[in-house]
Structures are given as C-alpha cells and as structure tokens.
Amino acid sequence: MSNRPALSYNEPIYPGGVLLKDHSCGELRKQHIGQEVTLAGWVHRRRDHGGMVFIDLRDREGIVQVVFNPQTAQQAYEVATSLRNEYVIQLSGEVTLRPRGTANANLDTGEVEVSVKKLAVLNPSPTPPFYINEDVDVDELLCLKYRYLYLRRQRLQRNLALRHRVIKFIRDFLDGRGFLEVETPILIKSTPEGARDYLVPSRLNLGKFYALPQSPQQLKQMLMVSGLERYFQIARCFRDEDLRADRQPEFTQCDVEMSFVDEEDILQLTEEMFTSLVKEVIPQKRMLLPFPRLTYREAMERYGTDKPDIRFGMELRDITDIALQTEFDIFHAAIKAGGTVRGICVPGCGSYTRHQMDELIGQATSNGARGLTTVSISSESSTSFKSTALKHITQAQLESIAARFDARQGDLLLIVADKPDVVNNVLDVLRREMADRLNLRDKNLLAFTFITDFPLLQWNDATNKWDVMHHPFTAPKDEDIALLDFDPASVGGRHYDLVCNGSELGSGSIRMHHRQLQEKIFTLLGYSSEEINQQFGPFLAALEYGAPPHGGIALGIDRTIMIFAGEQSIREVIAFPKNQNAVDMIFDAPSVVTRQQLDELNLTLKNKQIVKG
RNA sequence: GGCCCCGUGGUGUAGCGGUCUAACAUGCCACCCUGUCACGGUGGAGAUCAGGGGUUCAAAUCCCCUCGGGGUCGCCA
C-alpha cells in the first residue's frame, strides 16, 4: 500500500530498556541550551535548503526545529534529505540558541533549535491520506477510517488532553468532597422503557439477554440504600437511538448520587464543581456567577426552550392580547384553536430583503409553523412599518406591538401564531439562527444555567398515557403529592437540569425513597402491578429497607468537553467515535458473526444471508 | 422512516449545458538552493468528475435510481 519505496529503518541510537528519548520536543527552552538531548517523534514538516535541512519534529508535547548541517554531521544530513512527513525518527544533538533574527515567535520552543549529530529513522511512512500538520477540514469518512492519523493533529491531541484533565479534576474534586467512585456492571437487566437497549445474548443462559446500561440509575440509588452516602462514577452509558452531532451510541457521564440532601445541595455541588473546573482547565473563559436559575416555565416563556442559550437577549414576547384586536384572520384562527401569538425582536434586521425574509419563513415552516409574520421597522422612523400583515393590522396596533418588544428603529419583528409548543419551537430556532447571523454568541462566555421546577409528568396524546419528564424515579414536590390523584399535569417534579450555551449538560433529581410513592408513580405511568413487580421488584424491595432520602445528577462529559474545546461535534472529543449509522469505521463494527458463534448462543437470524462463513 | 446538504487528481476547493484535451492551492516525484519556519525556484506525474441509467446534437454541469458521508425532524424515560 505504500506510495513510496520503503526505507529500511535504522537501529535506535540508544537501544535497550530505556526510553528512546530523554526530552520531549515541546519542552525545550533557553534553559536547555548547551545540553545534549535525544529526541524522538514524527516529522511534522521539512524544509530542505539544499545545503541545509530543517525539520519540525513533533511529539505529544509540541514541536521543535531540528537542524541538519553537513558540516557538523555529514551522515545525519544525508539521511535527513530523505525524510518525509510522518516518518518516525530519533535523533541526538545539542540544544542551541537560534542565530540572531531567526527565532520563531509562533513556536513555544522558537528561541532554540537542536543541532543534530546523529539521526535514526525508526519507521518511515507513506504520504498520509490527509494533512496532519494543517487543521483543514477532512471528509468525515477519512477522519474515522484513519482515526489514528486524525488523532495526531494537534487540535485533537489538545482535546484529548483537555478531556483527561477534566476527568482528573472531577475525580479529585469529588474525592475531596468525600465521594467514593464505585463501578457498576455493564451487563445488566433490560427494562423496556426509555431508550432502546443494546442487548447482549447470554451463552450460559440460552435465550436470555443482558442489556448495556442506559445509565446506572437504579444501581446508584441502591448504593444509597447500601449506605454509601456519596457515590460518583465516570460511567459509560449506551443508548441504541439515532445519532446526532452531540449524540453517540456510547457516551460518558459523571454520575453522582448523595444521601440526605435536597435540590440545593446538588445544585451547589454542581456549581462549585463546574466553576472550579473551568478555572482550572480553561481559565480564559468567563462565567455568569452565581449560575443563573430559571424555572422551566420561565425558560419556556422567555426562550421557548428548556435549554436556553442566555448569552444573548432576543427574548420571546407574547402579543396574543394585541393580536386579538387586529383583523388578521391567521392570528384569530390560531388563538381560537388554543394557540398563542408570540415573537422575537431582531435588532438591526429591519432592512432584510425579500430573499432573506423567505429564508426565515422557510426555517419557520420547516420547523412546524404554517407561516411567519414579519414586521420591519424603518431605520428612519420608529413608527414606519413594513409588514406581511399590513392590511390587517392598524398603525396603532403595530405601534403597540413594537412597544411590547421594546423595538427600535431598524429592528425586525418575527411573529408566529400557532399552538404554544409550535410557537416556542419555531421562535427558539429563529432566535438561535439570528444570533448566529448577528454573531451574538460570545465564544469566551460559558453561560451555565440551572433549569428547575420541571413538571413531573407530561400527557402523551399518541400513547394516551402520562410520560415522565425526566425518569420515573424523580420525586414529586412534597406539596403536590396530593395532586397526583386528580391533576397530575400540575404536579411539580424535584428535577433540575444544567444547561450551558444552549446545550443540556446534565440532568438530575431528588428521588423517591418510599416504596409506596414510587409504586404510585409507576401505576400512574400505566404499569400493571405484575409489570412493576417484574421490572422493579428488587428495587422497590430495597426502598423498604431504610432507603435514605437521596438525589443526584448525571453530567455529560462528552458535551462538556465539546463546549469547553469549542467544537461543533462530540466526535472531536472522543478518541474512537462511530459514524452517523453507529458504525465503527476503523474495525467495521458491528459485523456479522460465524454460524458457530450463533449456535453457541442458540440464535437464528431471520435473514440468513447476513451470517459470516 | 421523513426532510436538507455534500461526493471533481493524495487532500481541500473552483467549474454548474458547448471555451473542460477539467482549473487553483497544497501534497507527491526530480533537479537547484547553507538560516528557513506554510522556505523559495524550475520542471514533471497524477482525475474513467462516487456508481448506474436517462434527457440532449452536446452532460462534471439537467433529471431519476443506487451507494457513501454529514446535518436535522421523529427518536433520545
């Protein structure tokens, strides 16, 4: 496969049981001048001047320039002319101050260089399938197929190092607060609710299957019953659902659970952990302190979503009352059908062209709206309007609408009339779209936000059942327990989310610790007593034996690091991610298995063609 | 399962009915070059324009199908 004649490799300069290097490339500074060093690493870039060869040598710690001069080391120089990118080399030489005027301020090691005396090629390399020394976009197929090369890029190395430091910090922080890290099993029992399970067939119990954990929820609650009091785990979780830029089939959570606490304890702990984490690993980023808190209801009203990006304004405003006074049929129809009329005010976009408006209307309709009402305010006069509904709304009504939004000259109002969830969804999408267009998202700000006071339940029209907002172990608010029997929709849950810059980073709750209440919730969710017993029997039994009040939170490590690193996809912070079809592009997993393997598991495939052999 | 975007030398892009015998940058190969650092210079090789079918006098370009990659809705308690 080599696209270049293989160069035979040389014996290392210092063979034997010690490292082939005594310094890293990135660490060399002025203080090393005069030292004889041995380095090993990859050829990052070469500059062959004919009479002299410069190589940027790269290892995990950084890059240093090494110089081959035929007058000081003829043999090394001659070998150096044959070096190519990504060759693995080892060399020894003296660290020297660069000649006056040739320092490179772009390199941390730029004041020095290594004057090479001996060179060994430890392993040559074909030309890589993409640039390793430049951070240009590469087809995702190549990134994943040649993952081991993609990871050589400095950005990916930084991301993995950041990931390490984040996890290390979390472990140290929670250790310092008296938490014990406890491992829980990966092979557990499947339960049908929630996400789809990854199943693992059992050879010793033919016809039966384990499931991989979607999260260690029941296990960590049992650890509270066991008296662990403070548990955490850097836990791998598995969900067999469709992927997104921020969703992989296996992902990592910092799973935390505490006994004898209420909401405030968990929120305080989370806030302290994240503020000190940010100060430690990315001190250049700012935060809003203390973390702003929004109730679920407040978040929906002001931002139309339960994971708002509060780095910018453009908050939603309700104009249903004004809409009722207009002659605009669309508004009236929507309100009559139980809807609302709400909108956002986009600063400075009043001069948007017909084409730009059409783009926004397209975004609105593709997200479920039937249309979008726009009101442009003239940049000359705050009472001069252009609108798609100008015929149906009076000047006075337009003025009161503009006043409702605190709109100024040159602003653009985007108004949606529909059912509340459609209105909220569309305005959330438009709000984020306009923030991107206007560059309102401050990259140096981490706007952590707690969302609290979620409803416990949500009616599902499709299944004609109550769904839980979080999971079925979340406790209802004490004062709402009586409502469970006659007004479940009004019951508040002791559930909270951590949101940052529009991403949900964590989710947790205070749990139920009494069997009776837990059973009541299961029943409300539509489980029969047989189902409850079969799926949750041992868990419910555990609650009977002196389960302490407890609660916790699960924090998404991948998303946290993605945001910290400024990446658009969690694939950039995971060493070996899967593609959109959940395929491992390096090893080609999942794959067919042999007839023998299936026989051992007493499995038959419906479509026999997909068996190997 | 739905919708959207993408697929052109190794890589990243341009070209969007005729000027394409496919352009540019970089990489690759050869030669020159002793202070460069995205070194520079000269020359060269390298693409059945993802695959298949269709429309047309003419297709990288328009249409359909398939494959592959990405985004998103549903889904993710």
XYZ file of C-alpha atoms (C1' of nucleotides) in Angstrom:
690
model
C 0.000 0.000 0.000
C 2.971 2.270 0.408
C 3.100 5.044 -2.128
C 6.806 5.422 -1.571
C 9.604 2.858 -1.657
C 10.045 1.561 1.854
C 13.111 2.935 3.524
C 14.771 0.411 5.730
C 14.674 1.505 9.315
C 17.753 2.039 11.418
C 18.592 0.700 14.820
C 17.791 3.189 17.557
C 20.696 5.256 18.754
C 20.202 4.119 22.319
C 18.709 0.638 22.186
C 17.757 -1.147 25.334
C 15.358 -0.838 28.176
C 15.167 2.945 28.488
C 13.016 5.370 26.595
C 14.306 6.288 23.180
C 14.155 9.938 24.202
C 15.320 11.901 27.201
C 13.429 15.116 26.428
C 10.169 15.922 24.705
C 10.175 18.194 21.696
C 7.783 20.692 23.211
C 9.666 21.237 26.450
C 12.918 22.651 25.098
C 13.645 26.236 26.106
C 16.569 28.605 26.521
C 17.487 26.898 29.786
C 18.352 23.727 27.855
C 20.953 25.467 25.718
C 24.184 23.551 25.705
C 22.596 20.264 26.712
C 22.964 17.146 24.642
C 19.466 15.765 24.136
C 17.933 12.754 22.476
C 14.508 13.287 20.923
C 12.092 11.032 19.133
C 8.940 11.894 17.310
C 7.284 12.484 13.957
C 8.434 14.657 11.064
C 5.881 17.467 11.142
C 7.311 19.478 8.269
C 10.596 19.621 6.410
C 12.409 22.479 4.803
C 15.248 21.296 2.598
C 17.532 24.154 1.591
C 19.896 22.016 -0.389
C 22.827 22.824 1.768
C 20.906 22.513 5.000
C 17.783 20.702 6.185
C 15.306 21.954 8.792
C 12.828 19.553 10.304
C 9.960 20.461 12.607
C 9.913 17.481 14.934
C 6.635 16.794 16.698
C 5.729 14.733 19.714
C 2.790 14.916 22.080
C 4.234 17.868 23.935
C 4.874 20.076 20.949
C 7.187 20.968 18.102
C 10.838 21.893 17.937
C 13.009 22.756 14.978
C 15.974 20.494 14.425
C 18.782 21.423 12.053
C 20.927 19.185 9.882
C 24.160 20.761 8.747
C 26.507 18.712 6.528
C 29.495 20.430 8.106
C 28.658 19.235 11.621
C 27.157 15.831 10.793
C 27.537 14.726 7.183
C 25.890 11.348 7.627
C 22.861 12.607 9.512
C 22.436 15.334 6.913
C 22.404 12.844 4.073
C 19.737 10.719 5.761
C 17.768 13.852 6.587
C 17.348 14.722 2.904
C 15.292 11.547 2.508
C 12.953 12.274 5.443
C 9.291 12.847 4.664
C 6.237 13.894 6.675
C 5.222 11.492 9.459
C 8.432 9.479 9.421
C 9.248 8.439 12.962
C 12.783 9.477 13.789
C 15.112 9.579 16.718
C 17.980 11.980 16.939
C 20.549 13.361 19.290
C 22.285 16.690 19.265
C 22.882 19.902 21.137
C 20.248 22.432 22.067
C 21.448 25.753 20.689
C 20.244 29.321 20.704
C 18.909 30.227 17.301
C 21.053 32.748 15.399
C 20.010 36.371 15.894
C 16.850 37.217 13.964
C 15.812 33.630 13.273
C 13.735 32.938 16.372
C 10.163 31.877 15.669
C 7.633 33.545 17.938
C 4.911 31.158 16.761
C 6.584 28.212 18.452
C 6.872 27.779 22.203
C 10.317 26.356 21.503
C 11.036 29.060 18.937
C 14.062 30.555 20.640
C 16.083 27.360 20.400
C 16.750 24.531 17.993
C 18.561 21.224 18.069
C 21.737 20.884 16.085
C 21.615 17.228 15.109
C 24.613 14.936 15.345
C 23.023 11.524 14.980
C 19.812 10.519 13.246
C 17.942 7.224 13.098
C 14.819 6.534 11.087
C 12.724 4.339 13.359
C 9.911 3.919 10.868
C 9.124 5.526 7.515
C 5.591 6.391 6.432
C 3.677 6.689 3.196
C 2.168 10.080 2.460
C -0.834 10.338 4.797
C -4.335 10.434 3.256
C -4.850 13.963 4.607
C -2.886 16.752 6.239
C -1.771 16.125 9.757
C 0.195 19.355 10.072
C -2.717 21.579 8.991
C -6.161 21.801 10.522
C -8.128 21.848 7.258
C -11.458 20.060 7.047
C -11.324 16.430 6.032
C -14.128 14.194 4.860
C -15.632 12.539 7.935
C -15.113 9.152 6.313
C -11.352 9.682 6.314
C -11.316 11.124 9.834
C -12.940 7.982 11.144
C -11.262 5.407 8.931
C -7.785 6.773 9.615
C -8.626 7.780 13.150
C -5.106 7.025 14.357
C -3.788 9.651 11.950
C -6.545 12.188 12.583
C -5.758 11.971 16.298
C -2.184 13.044 15.541
C -3.465 16.511 14.737
C -2.599 18.954 17.464
C -6.213 20.072 17.921
C -7.321 16.504 18.630
C -4.377 15.917 20.939
C -5.352 19.073 22.812
C -8.954 17.882 23.027
C -7.967 14.512 24.446
C -5.598 16.153 26.909
C -8.410 18.504 27.943
C -10.690 15.513 28.391
C -8.120 13.863 30.614
C -7.715 16.982 32.728
C -11.479 17.441 33.089
C -11.995 13.866 34.254
C -8.954 14.010 36.526
C -10.223 17.222 38.066
C -13.698 15.793 38.633
C -12.251 12.716 40.312
C -10.042 14.803 42.574
C -12.803 17.291 43.332
C -15.374 14.674 44.302
C -12.777 12.679 46.193
C -12.066 15.827 48.174
C -15.768 16.092 48.998
C -15.924 12.574 50.371
C -17.335 10.810 47.335
C -16.438 7.208 46.554
C -16.084 6.099 42.959
C -17.914 2.807 42.579
C -18.052 0.748 39.414
C -21.379 -0.722 38.416
C -21.950 -3.585 35.990
C -22.056 -3.173 32.233
C -24.137 -6.335 31.806
C -27.472 -5.560 33.440
C -31.155 -6.269 33.052
C -33.120 -4.837 30.187
C -36.127 -2.690 31.008
C -38.419 -1.679 28.170
C -38.984 1.980 28.994
C -36.722 4.814 27.951
C -34.268 4.485 25.104
C -33.702 1.279 23.176
C -31.312 -1.093 24.896
C -28.194 -2.640 23.451
C -28.680 -6.343 24.060
C -26.047 -8.982 24.766
C -27.034 -12.633 24.423
C -26.066 -14.971 27.227
C -24.350 -18.303 26.439
C -24.815 -19.674 29.943
C -28.483 -18.746 29.910
C -29.592 -19.569 26.419
C -32.327 -17.394 25.019
C -31.771 -14.679 27.564
C -30.154 -11.298 27.150
C -28.318 -8.749 29.167
C -28.721 -5.072 28.391
C -25.992 -2.444 28.476
C -26.871 0.364 30.891
C -28.536 3.494 29.537
C -27.302 4.908 32.819
C -26.595 3.312 36.205
C -29.764 4.827 37.658
C -31.204 2.003 39.744
C -27.733 0.830 40.744
C -26.651 4.155 42.141
C -29.880 4.513 44.062
C -29.281 1.069 45.515
C -25.826 2.233 46.581
C -27.582 4.936 48.564
C -29.702 2.250 50.237
C -26.391 0.476 50.886
C -25.217 3.433 52.896
C -22.531 4.742 50.518
C -23.947 8.242 51.060
C -21.735 9.844 48.434
C -21.156 7.991 45.180
C -19.818 9.003 41.819
C -18.655 7.254 38.701
C -17.234 8.191 35.340
C -19.737 5.891 33.723
C -20.093 4.688 30.165
C -23.710 4.697 29.038
C -25.320 3.086 25.991
C -28.444 4.034 24.075
C -29.486 2.454 20.817
C -31.023 5.548 19.290
C -30.290 7.663 16.213
C -27.145 9.752 16.369
C -26.620 13.487 16.219
C -23.638 15.815 16.300
C -23.895 15.730 20.106
C -25.115 12.134 20.500
C -23.113 8.908 20.255
C -24.447 5.419 20.991
C -21.975 5.149 23.838
C -21.124 8.188 25.881
C -19.659 9.121 29.217
C -21.450 10.588 32.198
C -20.197 11.825 35.500
C -22.823 10.076 37.579
C -23.329 11.476 41.090
C -25.652 10.475 43.906
C -25.886 11.729 47.512
C -27.934 10.803 50.532
C -29.578 13.219 52.998
C -29.723 16.095 50.538
C -32.229 18.295 48.809
C -32.120 20.132 45.484
C -29.997 22.945 46.842
C -27.181 20.603 47.922
C -26.882 19.065 44.467
C -27.066 22.397 42.673
C -24.442 23.903 44.974
C -22.142 20.958 44.494
C -22.572 21.078 40.719
C -21.980 24.803 40.596
C -18.867 24.599 42.736
C -17.507 21.724 40.697
C -18.012 23.462 37.356
C -16.771 26.858 38.461
C -13.579 25.408 39.883
C -13.242 23.097 36.888
C -13.418 25.977 34.438
C -10.925 27.997 36.443
C -8.567 25.046 36.405
C -8.748 23.809 32.810
C -9.923 26.803 30.740
C -9.264 29.878 32.883
C -9.627 32.197 29.893
C -13.384 31.555 29.722
C -15.853 33.703 31.659
C -18.950 32.534 33.521
C -22.063 34.150 34.944
C -21.777 33.756 38.711
C -23.640 32.509 40.527
C -25.164 30.361 37.801
C -28.448 31.968 36.757
C -31.506 29.890 37.560
C -34.682 29.728 35.567
C -37.768 27.740 36.290
C -38.934 25.508 33.479
C -41.916 27.776 32.970
C -39.759 30.886 32.876
C -37.384 29.294 30.378
C -40.245 28.337 28.084
C -41.821 31.782 28.294
C -38.638 33.760 27.755
C -36.762 31.466 25.392
C -39.222 28.862 24.124
C -36.963 26.010 25.211
C -35.848 24.256 28.366
C -32.196 24.591 27.296
C -31.854 28.275 26.514
C -28.690 29.970 25.352
C -28.765 33.032 27.593
C -25.594 34.585 26.193
C -27.807 36.923 24.198
C -31.249 38.518 24.539
C -33.911 38.484 21.837
C -36.332 37.044 24.354
C -39.788 35.932 23.338
C -42.709 38.289 23.966
C -46.386 37.433 23.925
C -48.713 39.631 21.871
C -51.807 37.430 21.942
C -53.856 40.241 23.516
C -52.930 42.715 20.784
C -53.388 40.076 18.098
C -56.982 39.645 19.234
C -57.692 43.299 18.443
C -56.454 43.021 14.866
C -58.391 41.972 11.791
C -55.767 39.365 10.949
C -57.549 36.045 10.354
C -54.392 33.979 10.847
C -53.963 35.324 14.361
C -57.593 34.765 15.237
C -57.637 31.233 13.854
C -54.556 30.275 15.841
C -55.866 31.739 19.081
C -59.264 30.153 18.581
C -57.543 26.779 18.248
C -55.901 27.278 21.635
C -52.771 28.892 20.328
C -50.779 31.977 21.151
C -49.134 34.764 19.203
C -45.557 35.424 20.187
C -42.415 36.725 18.615
C -38.892 37.991 18.909
C -37.321 41.321 18.050
C -34.186 41.041 15.962
C -32.023 44.132 16.308
C -30.931 45.879 13.148
C -32.502 43.495 10.636
C -35.372 45.777 9.569
C -33.753 46.177 6.179
C -33.850 42.463 5.431
C -34.620 41.780 1.784
C -37.464 39.699 0.441
C -34.964 36.889 -0.151
C -33.661 36.997 3.417
C -37.226 37.021 4.744
C -38.009 33.969 2.618
C -35.105 32.121 4.178
C -36.504 32.807 7.641
C -40.012 31.826 6.571
C -38.543 28.602 5.199
C -36.897 27.917 8.532
C -40.157 28.600 10.348
C -42.246 26.337 8.137
C -39.727 23.516 8.113
C -39.925 23.564 11.902
C -43.660 23.228 12.010
C -45.054 26.756 11.656
C -47.626 27.429 8.986
C -46.100 30.816 8.334
C -44.196 33.713 9.744
C -45.445 37.248 10.209
C -42.713 39.827 9.829
C -42.753 43.463 10.835
C -39.869 45.641 9.689
C -39.344 48.933 11.409
C -37.915 51.681 9.261
C -34.434 52.817 10.101
C -35.659 56.436 9.734
C -38.773 56.319 11.884
C -39.807 54.059 14.726
C -43.447 54.393 13.633
C -42.952 53.468 9.990
C -43.625 49.766 9.424
C -43.450 47.261 6.626
C -45.231 44.017 7.266
C -46.648 40.964 5.581
C -49.838 41.656 7.544
C -50.001 45.403 6.983
C -53.515 45.211 5.527
C -54.883 43.540 8.652
C -53.180 45.450 11.431
C -53.702 49.114 12.154
C -50.919 51.618 12.678
C -51.856 51.909 16.363
C -51.745 48.157 16.798
C -48.359 47.988 15.100
C -47.099 50.647 17.443
C -48.269 48.765 20.498
C -46.744 45.560 19.165
C -43.421 47.364 18.650
C -43.712 48.779 22.157
C -44.293 45.293 23.552
C -40.937 44.247 22.099
C -39.186 47.484 23.104
C -38.323 47.628 19.420
C -36.195 50.369 17.947
C -35.749 51.878 14.532
C -34.300 49.374 12.094
C -35.416 46.295 14.022
C -37.215 43.266 12.659
C -40.062 41.504 14.451
C -40.638 37.824 13.749
C -44.075 36.682 14.893
C -45.558 33.189 14.994
C -49.180 32.302 15.700
C -49.843 28.669 16.471
C -50.149 26.165 19.268
C -47.799 27.043 22.129
C -45.321 24.221 21.538
C -45.044 25.076 17.827
C -44.634 28.775 18.585
C -41.944 28.067 21.170
C -40.068 25.641 18.985
C -40.034 27.901 15.927
C -39.061 31.004 17.871
C -36.271 29.092 19.616
C -34.903 28.012 16.235
C -35.199 31.537 14.799
C -33.677 33.105 17.881
C -30.591 30.929 17.631
C -30.418 31.392 13.865
C -30.497 35.187 14.195
C -27.931 35.095 16.999
C -25.581 33.231 14.682
C -26.223 35.645 11.830
C -25.592 38.615 14.103
C -22.651 36.912 15.803
C -24.183 37.368 19.250
C -22.837 34.178 20.790
C -19.823 35.108 22.886
C -17.274 32.329 22.455
C -15.456 33.255 25.636
C -18.548 33.051 27.818
C -19.802 29.846 29.399
C -23.357 30.729 30.386
C -24.139 27.890 32.771
C -27.810 27.959 33.710
C -29.858 25.827 36.059
C -33.368 24.977 34.962
C -35.594 23.999 37.884
C -39.196 23.227 38.741
C -39.983 20.947 35.848
C -43.413 19.403 35.742
C -43.223 15.782 36.827
C -45.409 14.456 34.029
C -46.496 15.233 30.534
C -49.566 13.878 28.786
C -48.757 11.914 25.651
C -51.543 12.168 23.086
C -50.085 9.407 20.926
C -49.984 6.733 23.619
C -52.799 8.180 25.728
C -50.575 7.904 28.781
C -48.610 10.057 31.146
C -44.923 10.344 30.316
C -42.279 11.311 32.830
C -40.299 14.459 32.030
C -37.098 13.031 33.484
C -37.257 9.436 34.677
C -39.744 7.518 36.817
C -37.614 7.800 39.969
C -37.878 11.588 40.215
C -39.777 12.639 43.309
C -42.817 14.881 43.034
C -42.745 18.042 45.065
C -43.966 17.251 48.555
C -46.756 19.806 48.433
C -48.019 18.385 45.097
C -48.290 14.745 46.099
C -51.985 15.122 46.782
C -52.461 16.380 43.205
C -51.277 13.073 41.760
C -54.743 11.669 42.107
C -56.763 14.311 40.320
C -54.434 16.735 38.479
C -51.187 15.008 37.541
C -50.290 17.680 34.983
C -49.888 20.237 37.764
C -47.541 18.134 39.845
C -44.077 19.627 40.067
C -41.049 17.370 39.892
C -37.921 17.736 42.007
C -35.930 17.714 38.787
C -33.236 20.100 37.601
C -31.059 20.490 34.526
C -27.689 22.085 33.967
C -27.592 23.943 30.667
C -24.643 25.718 29.088
C -24.784 27.899 25.987
C -27.895 26.150 24.743
C -26.759 22.580 25.412
C -28.122 20.316 28.101
C -25.054 19.244 30.054
C -26.656 17.480 32.971
C -29.873 16.362 34.476
C -30.808 15.164 37.919
C -33.408 14.993 40.604
C -34.258 14.196 44.167
C -35.590 10.636 44.074
C -38.432 8.937 45.823
C -37.238 6.887 48.759
C -40.565 5.436 49.877
C -41.867 2.337 48.178
C -45.488 3.419 48.335
C -44.929 6.658 46.483
C -42.655 5.016 43.909
C -45.302 2.365 43.233
C -47.951 5.029 42.891
C -45.912 6.746 40.187
C -45.360 3.502 38.314
C -49.075 2.878 38.418
C -49.812 6.384 37.194
C -47.440 5.746 34.286
C -49.592 2.801 33.275
C -47.677 -0.175 34.610
C -49.648 -3.132 35.898
C -48.680 -4.491 39.288
C -47.183 -7.561 37.542
C -45.020 -5.337 35.358
C -43.964 -3.271 38.329
C -43.009 -6.346 40.244
C -41.205 -7.975 37.349
C -39.211 -4.942 36.281
C -38.673 -3.082 39.520
C -39.336 -5.663 42.224
C -35.826 -5.777 43.694
C -35.521 -2.023 43.517
C -38.811 -1.484 45.334
C -37.809 -4.047 47.942
C -34.587 -2.113 48.512
C -36.544 1.065 49.187
C -38.337 -0.724 52.037
C -35.140 -1.431 53.942
C -34.388 2.008 55.239
C -33.663 3.837 51.999
C -32.366 7.293 52.913
C -33.602 10.438 51.204
C -31.300 10.872 48.241
C -30.782 12.547 44.918
C -28.155 13.210 42.325
C -27.218 14.345 38.888
C -25.639 12.959 35.745
C -23.343 15.254 33.802
C -22.487 14.682 30.155
C -18.732 14.552 29.908
C -18.550 14.487 26.111
C -20.755 17.548 25.670
C -18.970 19.415 28.436
C -15.635 18.902 26.757
C -17.104 19.714 23.356
C -18.237 23.091 24.668
C -15.006 23.712 26.562
C -12.991 22.919 23.427
C -15.252 24.998 21.188
C -16.040 22.007 18.990
C -19.235 21.518 16.990
C -19.383 17.747 17.447
C -18.619 15.354 20.285
C -16.749 13.206 17.758
C -13.938 15.728 18.103
C -13.519 14.947 21.796
C -13.891 11.148 21.619
C -10.906 9.075 20.569
C -12.798 6.477 18.569
C -16.312 7.651 17.763
C -18.843 5.998 15.485
C -20.360 7.474 12.366
C -23.975 8.558 11.917
C -25.067 4.955 11.380
C -23.351 3.903 14.616
C -20.642 2.122 12.619
C -17.053 1.923 13.790
C -15.331 2.838 10.539
C -11.926 1.526 11.555
C -12.747 -2.014 12.546
C -16.088 -2.176 10.766
C -18.224 -2.916 13.792
C -20.903 -4.079 14.075
C -20.074 -7.085 11.915
C -21.512 -10.435 11.008
C -20.528 -13.376 13.214
C -19.939 -17.034 12.450
C -22.545 -19.742 12.422
C -20.699 -21.328 15.339
C -20.970 -18.213 17.469
C -24.694 -18.027 16.799
C -25.134 -21.718 17.539
C -23.406 -21.342 20.886
C -25.917 -18.654 21.758
C -28.859 -20.592 20.371
C -29.584 -17.743 17.993
C -31.007 -17.884 14.475
C -31.101 -14.879 12.186
C -34.252 -14.254 10.240
C -32.191 -13.234 7.235
C -29.598 -15.979 6.993
C -27.563 -14.155 4.342
C -26.075 -11.854 6.908
C -24.164 -14.612 8.665
C -20.425 -14.932 8.098
C -18.998 -18.131 6.586
C -38.861 6.270 8.487
C -39.130 11.893 6.641
C -36.563 16.383 5.021
C -31.967 19.043 3.666
C -26.676 19.404 2.156
C -22.307 17.118 0.069
C -19.413 13.491 -3.282
C -14.285 16.616 -9.160
C -6.074 14.285 -9.124
C -3.499 12.114 -2.361
C -6.032 16.418 0.324
C -9.047 20.955 0.185
C -11.721 23.630 -3.373
C -13.286 26.097 -8.417
C -16.122 24.932 -12.632
C -22.942 24.281 -12.654
C -25.179 22.580 -20.670
C -20.590 23.795 -25.658
C -14.460 27.657 -24.277
C -13.170 21.018 -19.957
C -7.984 17.747 -24.027
C -11.280 19.680 -16.415
C -8.765 24.921 -13.272
C -6.430 26.599 -8.482
C -3.870 25.672 -3.902
C -1.339 22.218 -1.386
C 0.766 17.373 -1.319
C 3.782 13.831 -4.385
C 8.359 12.936 -7.823
C 13.028 15.066 -9.987
C 16.609 18.898 -10.122
C 18.585 23.671 -7.922
C 19.232 26.266 -3.274
C 23.534 26.955 3.896
C 19.012 30.257 8.122
C 14.261 28.563 6.748
C 9.878 28.055 9.634
C 3.041 27.286 5.443
C 11.119 28.284 2.931
C 11.933 29.569 -2.202
C 12.815 28.375 -7.660
C 12.348 25.205 -12.243
C 10.194 21.013 -14.388
C 7.018 16.632 -14.070
C 3.487 12.833 -12.829
C -1.267 12.429 -11.013
C -8.912 12.649 -12.080
C -12.748 6.629 -16.175
C -15.709 14.488 -12.296
C -18.891 8.343 -6.361
C -21.570 4.262 -9.447
C -25.632 3.214 -12.893
C -29.492 4.870 -16.105
C -31.891 8.878 -18.773
C -32.666 13.899 -21.347
C -29.783 16.496 -25.249
C -26.567 17.417 -31.433
C -23.555 18.038 -26.795
C -23.525 16.358 -19.513
C -18.656 17.157 -14.245
C -22.882 20.544 -15.134
C -30.073 18.931 -16.037
C -33.402 14.538 -14.366
C -34.024 9.564 -11.955
C -32.045 5.442 -9.139
C -28.171 3.298 -6.107
C -24.013 3.779 -2.813
C -21.216 6.631 0.706
C -20.607 10.936 4.265
C -22.817 14.886 7.123
C -26.925 17.939 9.341
C -31.793 17.695 11.147
C -37.118 16.051 12.464
C -39.133 11.819 14.632
C -36.485 9.185 18.438
C -33.040 10.003 22.768
C -37.634 7.734 30.274
